[in-house]
Short mmCIF file of C-alpha atoms in Angstrom, two decimals:
data_model
loop_
_atom_site.label_atom_id
_atom_site.label_comp_id
_atom_site.label_asym_id
_atom_site.label_seq_id
_atom_site.Cartn_x
_atom_site.Cartn_y
_atom_site.Cartn_z
CA ASP P 8 146.66 116.76 88.26
CA LEU P 9 143.79 117.23 90.71
CA ARG P 10 141.07 116.49 88.14
CA MET P 11 142.68 113.19 87.22
CA SER P 12 142.99 112.28 90.89
CA ARG P 13 139.29 112.98 91.43
CA GLY P 14 138.42 110.96 88.34
CA LEU P 15 140.34 107.96 89.64
CA GLY P 16 138.59 108.30 92.98
CA ASP P 17 135.24 108.09 91.19
CA VAL P 18 136.41 104.97 89.34
CA TYR P 19 137.41 103.29 92.60
CA LYS P 20 134.13 104.27 94.21
CA ARG P 21 132.23 102.79 91.27
CA GLN P 22 134.24 99.57 91.59
CA ASP P 23 133.18 99.19 95.24
CA TYR P 24 129.53 99.75 94.29
CA ASP P 25 129.75 97.33 91.35
CA LEU P 26 131.40 94.70 93.54
CA GLY P 27 128.45 94.93 95.92
CA CYS P 28 126.06 94.45 93.00
CA GLN P 29 128.02 91.44 91.81
CA HIS P 30 127.93 89.82 95.25
CA ALA P 31 124.18 90.39 95.51
CA ARG P 32 123.62 88.66 92.16
CA GLN P 33 125.77 85.75 93.32
CA ASP P 34 123.97 85.48 96.65
CA PHE P 35 120.58 85.73 94.92
CA SER P 36 121.41 82.85 92.59
CA ASN P 37 122.58 80.81 95.61
CA HIS P 38 119.45 81.79 97.61
CA GLN P 39 121.62 83.32 100.34
CA LEU P 40 120.87 87.05 100.38
CA HIS P 41 122.27 88.96 103.35
CA HIS P 42 121.09 92.00 105.26
CA TYR P 43 123.61 94.82 105.69
CA PRO P 44 122.80 97.77 107.98
CA SER P 45 123.43 100.61 105.53
CA MET P 46 122.22 103.41 107.82
CA LEU P 47 124.54 102.30 110.61
CA LEU P 48 127.48 102.13 108.21
CA ARG P 49 126.72 105.58 106.80
CA PHE P 50 126.58 106.98 110.32
CA GLY P 51 129.89 105.30 111.18
CA ASN P 52 131.38 106.70 107.98
CA LEU P 53 130.25 110.18 108.99
CA ILE P 54 131.77 109.87 112.46
CA LEU P 55 135.01 108.42 111.07
CA ARG P 56 135.26 111.15 108.41
CA GLY P 57 134.94 108.95 105.35
CA LYS P 58 137.11 106.04 106.49
CA LEU P 59 134.34 103.52 105.76
CA ILE P 60 133.44 104.78 102.28
CA GLU P 61 134.49 101.58 100.48
CA ILE P 62 132.29 99.49 102.75
CA VAL P 63 129.40 101.95 102.50
CA LEU P 64 129.52 101.88 98.70
CA PHE P 65 129.78 98.08 98.60
CA VAL P 66 126.72 97.77 100.85
CA GLN P 67 124.82 100.38 98.85
CA GLY P 68 125.50 98.43 95.65
CA TYR P 69 124.57 95.16 97.33
CA ASN P 70 121.32 96.50 98.74
CA ASP P 71 120.33 98.27 95.50
CA GLN P 72 120.94 95.12 93.45
CA LYS P 73 119.18 92.93 96.02
CA ARG P 74 116.12 95.17 95.90
CA ALA P 75 116.09 95.12 92.08
CA LEU P 76 116.37 91.32 91.98
CA GLN P 77 113.64 90.84 94.55
CA ASN P 78 111.31 93.17 92.64
CA LYS P 79 111.88 91.13 89.44
CA SER P 80 110.90 87.82 91.04
#
């Protein structure tokens, strides 16, 4: 079923994003936050027709969580 397939894709995408958030929280607590070039990755993903989507979503989650943690402190 196509709808179910799309739903699973959304779940996997959310897992990549959430994993990025988790890593940012870990790095924040260890005082080792990283910088990931999200614009460059998005551009590469565009050129490679979506082949980098897992990495793009991980980095998006990481950067969003990093920003939220930095704004709290």
